[in-house]
Coordinates of C-alpha atoms in Angstrom, one line a residue:
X1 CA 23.4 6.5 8.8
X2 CA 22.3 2.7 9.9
X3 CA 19.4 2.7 12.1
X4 CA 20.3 2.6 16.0
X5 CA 20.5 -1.3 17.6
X6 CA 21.2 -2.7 20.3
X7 CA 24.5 -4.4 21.0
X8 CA 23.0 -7.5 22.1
X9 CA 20.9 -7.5 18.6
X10 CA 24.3 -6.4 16.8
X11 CA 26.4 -9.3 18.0
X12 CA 23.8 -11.8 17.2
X13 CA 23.7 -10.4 14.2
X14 CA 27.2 -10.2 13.2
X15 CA 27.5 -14.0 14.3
X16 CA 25.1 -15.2 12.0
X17 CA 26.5 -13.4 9.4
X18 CA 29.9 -14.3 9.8
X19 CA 29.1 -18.1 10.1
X20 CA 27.0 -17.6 7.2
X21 CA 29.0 -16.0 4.7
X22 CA 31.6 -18.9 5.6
X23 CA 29.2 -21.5 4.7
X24 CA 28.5 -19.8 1.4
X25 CA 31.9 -19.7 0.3
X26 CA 33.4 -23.1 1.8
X27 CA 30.1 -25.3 0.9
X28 CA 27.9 -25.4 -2.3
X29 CA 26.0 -22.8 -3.6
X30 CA 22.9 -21.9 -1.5
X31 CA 19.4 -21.9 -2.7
X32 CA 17.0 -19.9 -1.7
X33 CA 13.1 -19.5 -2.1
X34 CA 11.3 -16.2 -3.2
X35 CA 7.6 -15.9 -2.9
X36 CA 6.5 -13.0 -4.9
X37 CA 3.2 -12.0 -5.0
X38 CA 3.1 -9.0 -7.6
X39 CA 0.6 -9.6 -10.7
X40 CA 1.9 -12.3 -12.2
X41 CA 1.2 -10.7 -15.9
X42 CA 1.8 -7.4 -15.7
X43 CA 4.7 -7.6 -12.9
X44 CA 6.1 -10.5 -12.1
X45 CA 8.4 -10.6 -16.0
X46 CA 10.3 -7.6 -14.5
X47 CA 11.0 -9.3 -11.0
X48 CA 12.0 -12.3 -12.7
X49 CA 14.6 -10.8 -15.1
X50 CA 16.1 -9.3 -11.5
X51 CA 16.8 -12.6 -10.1
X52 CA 18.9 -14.0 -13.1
X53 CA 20.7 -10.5 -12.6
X54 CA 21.0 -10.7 -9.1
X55 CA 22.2 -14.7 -9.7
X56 CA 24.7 -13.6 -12.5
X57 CA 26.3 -11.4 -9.9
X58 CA 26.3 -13.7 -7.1
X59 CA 27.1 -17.3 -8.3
X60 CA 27.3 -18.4 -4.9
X61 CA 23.3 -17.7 -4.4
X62 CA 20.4 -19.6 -6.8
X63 CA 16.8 -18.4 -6.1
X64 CA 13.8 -20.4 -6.9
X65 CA 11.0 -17.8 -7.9
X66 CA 7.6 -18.9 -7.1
X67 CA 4.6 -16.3 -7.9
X68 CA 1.8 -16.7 -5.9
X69 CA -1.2 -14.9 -5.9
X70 CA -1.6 -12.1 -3.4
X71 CA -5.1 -12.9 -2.4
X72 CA -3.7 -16.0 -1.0
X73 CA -0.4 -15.0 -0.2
X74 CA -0.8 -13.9 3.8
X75 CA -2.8 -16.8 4.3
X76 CA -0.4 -19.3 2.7
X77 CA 2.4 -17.7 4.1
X78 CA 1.4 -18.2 7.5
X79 CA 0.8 -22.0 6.9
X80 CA 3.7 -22.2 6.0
X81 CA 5.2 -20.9 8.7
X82 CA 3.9 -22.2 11.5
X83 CA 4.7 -25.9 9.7
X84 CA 8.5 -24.4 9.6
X85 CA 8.5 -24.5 5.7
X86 CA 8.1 -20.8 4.7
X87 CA 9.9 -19.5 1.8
X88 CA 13.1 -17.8 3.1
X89 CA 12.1 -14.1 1.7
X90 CA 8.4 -13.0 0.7
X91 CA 7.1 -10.0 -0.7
X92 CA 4.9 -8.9 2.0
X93 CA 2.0 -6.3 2.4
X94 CA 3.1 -3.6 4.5
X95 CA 0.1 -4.5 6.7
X96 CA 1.4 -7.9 7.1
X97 CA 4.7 -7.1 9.0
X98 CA 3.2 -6.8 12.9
X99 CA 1.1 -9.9 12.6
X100 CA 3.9 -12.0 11.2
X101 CA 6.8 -10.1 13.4
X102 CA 4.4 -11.2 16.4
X103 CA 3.7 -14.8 15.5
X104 CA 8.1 -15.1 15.3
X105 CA 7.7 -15.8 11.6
X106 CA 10.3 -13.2 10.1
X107 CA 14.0 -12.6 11.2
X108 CA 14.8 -9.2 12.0
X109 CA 17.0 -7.4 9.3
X110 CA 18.6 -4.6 11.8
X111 CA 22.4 -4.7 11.4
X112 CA 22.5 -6.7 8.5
X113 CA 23.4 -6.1 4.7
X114 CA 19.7 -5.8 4.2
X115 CA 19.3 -2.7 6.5
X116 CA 18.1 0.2 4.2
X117 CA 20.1 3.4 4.6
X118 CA 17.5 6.6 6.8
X119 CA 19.3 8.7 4.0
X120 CA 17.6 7.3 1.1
X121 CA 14.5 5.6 2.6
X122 CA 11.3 7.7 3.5
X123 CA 11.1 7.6 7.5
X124 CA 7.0 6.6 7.1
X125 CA 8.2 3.7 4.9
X126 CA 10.6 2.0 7.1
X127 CA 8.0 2.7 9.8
X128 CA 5.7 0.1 8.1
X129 CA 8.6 -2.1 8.1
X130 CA 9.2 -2.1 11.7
X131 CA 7.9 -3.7 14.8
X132 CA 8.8 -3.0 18.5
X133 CA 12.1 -1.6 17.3
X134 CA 13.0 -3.7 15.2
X135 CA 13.5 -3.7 11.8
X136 CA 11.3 -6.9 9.9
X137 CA 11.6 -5.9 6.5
X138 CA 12.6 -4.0 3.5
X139 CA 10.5 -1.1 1.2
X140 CA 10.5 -2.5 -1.9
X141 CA 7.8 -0.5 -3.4
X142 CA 5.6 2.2 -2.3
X143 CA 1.5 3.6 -3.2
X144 CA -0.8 5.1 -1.6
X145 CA -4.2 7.0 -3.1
X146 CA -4.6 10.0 -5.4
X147 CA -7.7 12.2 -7.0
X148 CA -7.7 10.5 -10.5
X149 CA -9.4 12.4 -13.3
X150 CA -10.1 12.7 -16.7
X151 CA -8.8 15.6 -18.4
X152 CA -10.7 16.3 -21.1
X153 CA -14.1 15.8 -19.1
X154 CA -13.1 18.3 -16.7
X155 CA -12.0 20.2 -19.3
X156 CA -15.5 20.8 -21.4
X157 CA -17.4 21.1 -17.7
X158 CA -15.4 24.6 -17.9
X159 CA -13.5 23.4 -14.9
X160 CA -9.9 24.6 -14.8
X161 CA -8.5 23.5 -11.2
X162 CA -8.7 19.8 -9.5
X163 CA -11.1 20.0 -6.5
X164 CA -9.5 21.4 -3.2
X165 CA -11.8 20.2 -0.8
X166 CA -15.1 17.9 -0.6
X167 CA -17.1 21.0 -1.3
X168 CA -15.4 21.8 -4.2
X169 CA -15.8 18.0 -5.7
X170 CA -19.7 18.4 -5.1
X171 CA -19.6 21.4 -7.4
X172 CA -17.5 19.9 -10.1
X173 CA -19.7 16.6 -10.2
X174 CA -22.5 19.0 -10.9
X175 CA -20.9 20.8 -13.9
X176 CA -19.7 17.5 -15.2
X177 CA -23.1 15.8 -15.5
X178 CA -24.6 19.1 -16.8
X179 CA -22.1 19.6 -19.3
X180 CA -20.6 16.3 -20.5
X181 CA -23.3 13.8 -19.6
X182 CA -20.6 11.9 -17.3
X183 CA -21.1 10.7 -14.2
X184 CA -18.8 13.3 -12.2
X185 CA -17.0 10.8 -10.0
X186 CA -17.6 7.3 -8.5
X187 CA -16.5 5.9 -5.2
X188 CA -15.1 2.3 -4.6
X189 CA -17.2 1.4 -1.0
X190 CA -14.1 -0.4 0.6
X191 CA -13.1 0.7 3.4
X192 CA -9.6 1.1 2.4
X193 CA -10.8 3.9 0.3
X194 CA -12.5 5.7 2.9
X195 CA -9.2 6.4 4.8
X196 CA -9.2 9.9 3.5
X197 CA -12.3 10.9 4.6
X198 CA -11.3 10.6 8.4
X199 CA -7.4 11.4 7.8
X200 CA -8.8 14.5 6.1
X201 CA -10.9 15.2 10.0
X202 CA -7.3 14.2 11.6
X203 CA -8.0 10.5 12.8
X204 CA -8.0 7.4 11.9
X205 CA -9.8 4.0 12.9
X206 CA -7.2 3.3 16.1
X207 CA -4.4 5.5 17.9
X208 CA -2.1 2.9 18.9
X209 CA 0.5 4.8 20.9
X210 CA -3.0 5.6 23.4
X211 CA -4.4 2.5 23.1
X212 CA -7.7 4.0 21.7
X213 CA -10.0 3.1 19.2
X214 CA -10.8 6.3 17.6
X215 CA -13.2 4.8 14.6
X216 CA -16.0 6.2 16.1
X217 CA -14.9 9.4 16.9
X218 CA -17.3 12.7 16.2
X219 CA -14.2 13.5 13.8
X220 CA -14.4 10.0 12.4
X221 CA -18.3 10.7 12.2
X222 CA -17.8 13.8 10.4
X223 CA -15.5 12.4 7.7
X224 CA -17.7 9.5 6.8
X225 CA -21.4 12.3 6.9
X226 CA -19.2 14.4 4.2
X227 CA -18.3 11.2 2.0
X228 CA -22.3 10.2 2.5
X229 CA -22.5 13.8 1.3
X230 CA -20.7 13.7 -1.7
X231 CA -22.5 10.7 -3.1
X232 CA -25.4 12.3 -2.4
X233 CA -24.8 15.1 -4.1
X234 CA -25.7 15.8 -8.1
X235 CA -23.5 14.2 -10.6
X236 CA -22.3 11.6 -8.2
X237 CA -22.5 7.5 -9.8
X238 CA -24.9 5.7 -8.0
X239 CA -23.4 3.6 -5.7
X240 CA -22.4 -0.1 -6.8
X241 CA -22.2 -2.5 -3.9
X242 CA -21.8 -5.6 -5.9
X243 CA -19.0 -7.8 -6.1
X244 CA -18.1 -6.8 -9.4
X245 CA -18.3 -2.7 -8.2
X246 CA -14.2 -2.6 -8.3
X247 CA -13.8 -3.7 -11.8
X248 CA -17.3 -1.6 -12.7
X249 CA -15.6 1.4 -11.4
X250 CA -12.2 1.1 -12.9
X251 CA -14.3 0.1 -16.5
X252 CA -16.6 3.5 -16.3
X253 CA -13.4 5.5 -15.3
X254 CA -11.5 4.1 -18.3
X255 CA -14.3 4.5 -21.0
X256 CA -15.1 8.0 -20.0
X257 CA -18.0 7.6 -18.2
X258 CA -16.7 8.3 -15.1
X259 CA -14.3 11.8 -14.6
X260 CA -12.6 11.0 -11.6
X261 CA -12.3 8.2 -9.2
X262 CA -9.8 7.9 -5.7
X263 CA -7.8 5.0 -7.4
X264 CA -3.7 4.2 -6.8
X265 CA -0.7 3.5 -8.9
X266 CA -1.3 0.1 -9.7
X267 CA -3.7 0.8 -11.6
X268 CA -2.1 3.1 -14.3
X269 CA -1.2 0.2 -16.4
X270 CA -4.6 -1.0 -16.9
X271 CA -5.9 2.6 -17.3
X272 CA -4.1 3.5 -20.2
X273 CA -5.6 0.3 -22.1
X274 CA -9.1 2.2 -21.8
X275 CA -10.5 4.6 -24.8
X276 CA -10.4 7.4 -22.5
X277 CA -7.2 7.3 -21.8
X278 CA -5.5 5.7 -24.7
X279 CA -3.8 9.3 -24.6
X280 CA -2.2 9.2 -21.4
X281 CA -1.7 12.7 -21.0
X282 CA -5.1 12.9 -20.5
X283 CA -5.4 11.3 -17.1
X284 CA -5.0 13.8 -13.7
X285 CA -3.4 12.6 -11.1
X286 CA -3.6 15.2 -7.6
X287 CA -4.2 15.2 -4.4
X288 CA -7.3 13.6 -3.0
X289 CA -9.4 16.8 -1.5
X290 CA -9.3 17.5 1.7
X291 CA -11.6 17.9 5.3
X292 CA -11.5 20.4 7.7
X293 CA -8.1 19.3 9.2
X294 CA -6.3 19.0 5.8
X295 CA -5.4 16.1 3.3
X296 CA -3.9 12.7 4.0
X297 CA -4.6 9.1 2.3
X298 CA -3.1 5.7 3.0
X299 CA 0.2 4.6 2.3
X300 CA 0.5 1.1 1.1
X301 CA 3.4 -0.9 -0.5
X302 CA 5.2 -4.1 -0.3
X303 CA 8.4 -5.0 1.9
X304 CA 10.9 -8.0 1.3
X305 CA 11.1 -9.9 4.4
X306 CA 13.0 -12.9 5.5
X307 CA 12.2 -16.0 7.1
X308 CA 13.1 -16.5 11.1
X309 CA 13.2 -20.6 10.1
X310 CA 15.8 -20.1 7.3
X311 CA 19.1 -21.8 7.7
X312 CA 21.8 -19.1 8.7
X313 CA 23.6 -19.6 5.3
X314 CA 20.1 -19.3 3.5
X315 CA 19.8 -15.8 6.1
X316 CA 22.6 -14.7 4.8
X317 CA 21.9 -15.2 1.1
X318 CA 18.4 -14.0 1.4
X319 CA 20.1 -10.8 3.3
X320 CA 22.1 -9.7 0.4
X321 CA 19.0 -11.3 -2.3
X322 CA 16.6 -8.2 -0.4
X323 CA 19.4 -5.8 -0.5
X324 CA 19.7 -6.3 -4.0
X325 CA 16.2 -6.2 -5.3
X326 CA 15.7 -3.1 -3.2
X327 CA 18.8 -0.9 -4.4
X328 CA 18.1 2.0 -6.5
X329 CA 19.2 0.6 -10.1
X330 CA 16.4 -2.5 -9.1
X331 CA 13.6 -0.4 -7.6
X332 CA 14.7 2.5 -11.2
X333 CA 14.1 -0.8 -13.1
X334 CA 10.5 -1.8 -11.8
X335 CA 9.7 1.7 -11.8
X336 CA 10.3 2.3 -15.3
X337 CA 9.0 -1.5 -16.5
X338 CA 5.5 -1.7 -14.1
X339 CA 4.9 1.9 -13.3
X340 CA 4.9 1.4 -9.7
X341 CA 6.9 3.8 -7.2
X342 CA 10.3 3.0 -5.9
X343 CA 10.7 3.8 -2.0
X344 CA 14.0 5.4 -2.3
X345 CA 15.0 9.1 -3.2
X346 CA 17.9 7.9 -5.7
X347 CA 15.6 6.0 -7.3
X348 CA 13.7 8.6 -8.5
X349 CA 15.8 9.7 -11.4
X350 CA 15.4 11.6 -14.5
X351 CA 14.2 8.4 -16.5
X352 CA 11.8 7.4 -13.6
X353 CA 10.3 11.1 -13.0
X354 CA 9.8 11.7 -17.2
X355 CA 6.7 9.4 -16.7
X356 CA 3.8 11.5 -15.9
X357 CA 1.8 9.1 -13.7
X358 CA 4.8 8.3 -11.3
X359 CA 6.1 12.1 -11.3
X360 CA 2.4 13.1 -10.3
X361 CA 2.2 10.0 -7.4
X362 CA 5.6 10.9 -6.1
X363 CA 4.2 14.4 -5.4
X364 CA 1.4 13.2 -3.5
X365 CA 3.1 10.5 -1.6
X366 CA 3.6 12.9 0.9
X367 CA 0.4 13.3 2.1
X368 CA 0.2 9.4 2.6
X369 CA -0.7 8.3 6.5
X370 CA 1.4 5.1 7.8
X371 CA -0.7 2.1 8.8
X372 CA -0.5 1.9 12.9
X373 CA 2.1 -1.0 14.1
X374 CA -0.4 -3.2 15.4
X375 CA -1.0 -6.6 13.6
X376 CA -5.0 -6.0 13.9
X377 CA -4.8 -3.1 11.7
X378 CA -5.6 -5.2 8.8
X379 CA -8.9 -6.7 10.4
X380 CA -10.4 -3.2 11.4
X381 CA -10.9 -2.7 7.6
X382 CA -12.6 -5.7 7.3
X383 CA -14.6 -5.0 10.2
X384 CA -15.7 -1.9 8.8
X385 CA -16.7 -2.8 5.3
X386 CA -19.9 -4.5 5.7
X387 CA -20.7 -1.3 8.6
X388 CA -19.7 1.2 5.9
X389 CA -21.8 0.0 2.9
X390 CA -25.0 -0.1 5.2
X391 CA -24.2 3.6 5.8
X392 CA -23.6 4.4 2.4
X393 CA -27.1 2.8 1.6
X394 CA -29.0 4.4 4.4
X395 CA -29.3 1.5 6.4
X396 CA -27.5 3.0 9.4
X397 CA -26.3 6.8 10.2
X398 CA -22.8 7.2 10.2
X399 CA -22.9 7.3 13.8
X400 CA -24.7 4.0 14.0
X401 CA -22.4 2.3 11.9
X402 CA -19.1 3.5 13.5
X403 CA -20.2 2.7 16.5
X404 CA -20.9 -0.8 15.5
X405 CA -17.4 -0.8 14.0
X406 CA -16.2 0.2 17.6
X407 CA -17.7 -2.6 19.1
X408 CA -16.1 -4.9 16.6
X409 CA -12.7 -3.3 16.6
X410 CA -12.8 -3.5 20.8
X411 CA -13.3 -7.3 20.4
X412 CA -10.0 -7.7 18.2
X413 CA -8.4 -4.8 21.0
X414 CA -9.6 -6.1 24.2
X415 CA -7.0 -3.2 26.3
X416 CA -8.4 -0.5 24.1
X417 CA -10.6 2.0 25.3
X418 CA -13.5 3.5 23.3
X419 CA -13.9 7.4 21.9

């Protein structure tokens, strides 16, 4: 079942499609440009090979494949843009889709051959694809966090069951060091990966359908006191606040010095290239542990989107380009290439779910939290960060530093109202 649209939305629609299609098949072949930001090592071969299959079966449609870096990608992107020359589909953050949908950079997809189907496609996903109704853009791959362990640390620490809740973590980190020598588990002080901490008290850093900024809530103040808890607690790494800590993290984890990290699925690859895990069976992959009102963790991924400054035959060719790299045989072939998650059901299949790593994240997806629809979501984590490493140094309580991120977050949200 398509996704309800208006009729005004649907005629437009149907126009530019119709006068589209005609221009494909009465004029030359259309070109059209893909900016894909995956890794362009480890990903980007796969996402290439699609687009010579997706050009084999539509000889009416060439696509010029540029990579570019992710880290640059928004910023590029909306340069582009606002000069009128963006490529005519990008692979988009999810948290990108508001604040380009709201600058009139992307063309809505609703009611054309791009539309994704509600029966295959996770309602949270296309969620994050959406924007005041309408429909900007297209899952093409899914993540979101998990409770990453080693197996055999946990293992010779006597420890038979993955941690349940923050208290139970505390007491694991302590057997580990005891037992094993390991540090019991490290934390990565990015805001991003503090998100379970307050999902786990039931809030997050805004409530957009009340206009609120909920950051510095006493529930938001209690999730960050337990994760300034745990890393207090015995067996815990010391905290790394360098600019390196990421890759220090992920290097501990992999070399067994480290038994278990909050880390997603893009970095499975890279995992199993490390001593500890050179025998993949031994990496755990559960649910993160959870507060006092339950578990939850962010859910990321990347849409295909299309550009609003496209020609209509290049719309047209970029409509049926996403559709394509997001059907299930494409999203079964990146799966089973780059071990990321597909964001469709049928693409889940036997050959998919036989790998470990993405069986275990596809059970745990469901406890992922959509970002809110508002194009400032991506700033509150940056407005956070610096606030959140002074707490976890001691600088600043939590309720200090929250509060600080209020103030900072009701400067972006002028309408908002504080907790």
């Amino acid at each position: 079942m398509r996704r309800a649209l208006t009729a005004a939305a649907t005629a437009t629609a149907l126009v530019l499609s119709t006068t589209a299609c005609s221009l494909i098949s009465d004029a030359e072949p259309v070109t059209i440009t893909w900016w894909d930001t995956s890794d362009a090592k480890n990903e980007a071969p796969a996402f290439k090979a699609l687009v010579k299959d997706f050009e084999n079966t539509h000889p009416g449609i060439k696509v010029t494949y540029v990579n570019v870096p992710f880290t640059d990608a928004q910023t590029r992107f909306q340069t582009a843009a606002a000069a009128k020359k963006a490529p005519d589909v990008l692979r988009a953050d999810v948290g990108w889709i508001p604040g380009f949908a709201k600058a009139g950079y992307l063309a809505p997809l609703d009611g054309t051959p791009a539309e994704p189907d509600d029966f295959y496609f996770d309602r949270k996903l296309i969620r994050q694809a959406t924007y005041k109704e309408h429909l900007y853009g297209v899952p093409q791959t899914t993540d979101t966090l998990a409770f990453m362990y080693n197996k055999n640390l946990f293992t010779k620490a006597g420890i038979a069951d993955t941690p349940v809740t923050w208290d139970d973590l505390k007491a694991d980190m302590a057997k580990i060091k005891e037992r094993t020598g390991a540090d019991g588990f490290a934390f990565n002080p990015q805001a991003y990966f503090a998100m379970p901490f307050l999902f786990g008290e039931g809030t997050d850093l805004v409530d957009a359908d009340y206009e609120r900024i909920t950051v510095n809530s006493p529930e938001a103040v209690k999730g960050i006191e337990t994760l300034v808890s745990v890393l207090k607690a015995p067996g815990a790494r010391k905290l790394d606040t360098t600019d390196k800590a990421y890759a220090n993290i992920m290097n501990a984890f992999s070399n067994g010095k480290v038994a278990s990290i909050i880390q997603g699925p893009w970095e499975t690859a890279n995992l199993f290239k490390g001593a500890a895990f050179a025998d993949k069976e031994n990496l755990g992959i559960a649910k993160i542990p959870g507060g006092s009102f339950g578990h939850g963790a962010p859910l990321g991924g990347h849409n295909l989107v299309a550009s609003s400054t496209s020609s209509p035959a290049q719309q047209s060719a970029s409509q049926k380009f996403i559709a394509f790299m997001t059907s299930a045989s494409a999203q079964e072939k990146i799966a089973l290439t780059n071990g990321t998650l597909p964001t469709r059901m049928d693409a889940f299949t036997a050959k998919v779910v036989f790998r470990p790593e993405i069986a275990a994240f596809h059970l745990v997806l469901k406890d992922g939290v959509p970002r809110q629809p508002i194009p400032e979501y991506t700033a509150l984590y940056a407005a956070m960060e610096p606030n959140l490493v002074n707490i976890l140094t001691g600088r600043v309580t939590a309720q200090q530093g929250l509060k600080k991120t209020s103030d900072q977050a009701l400067q972006l949200l002028p309408d908002y109202r504080t907790s």
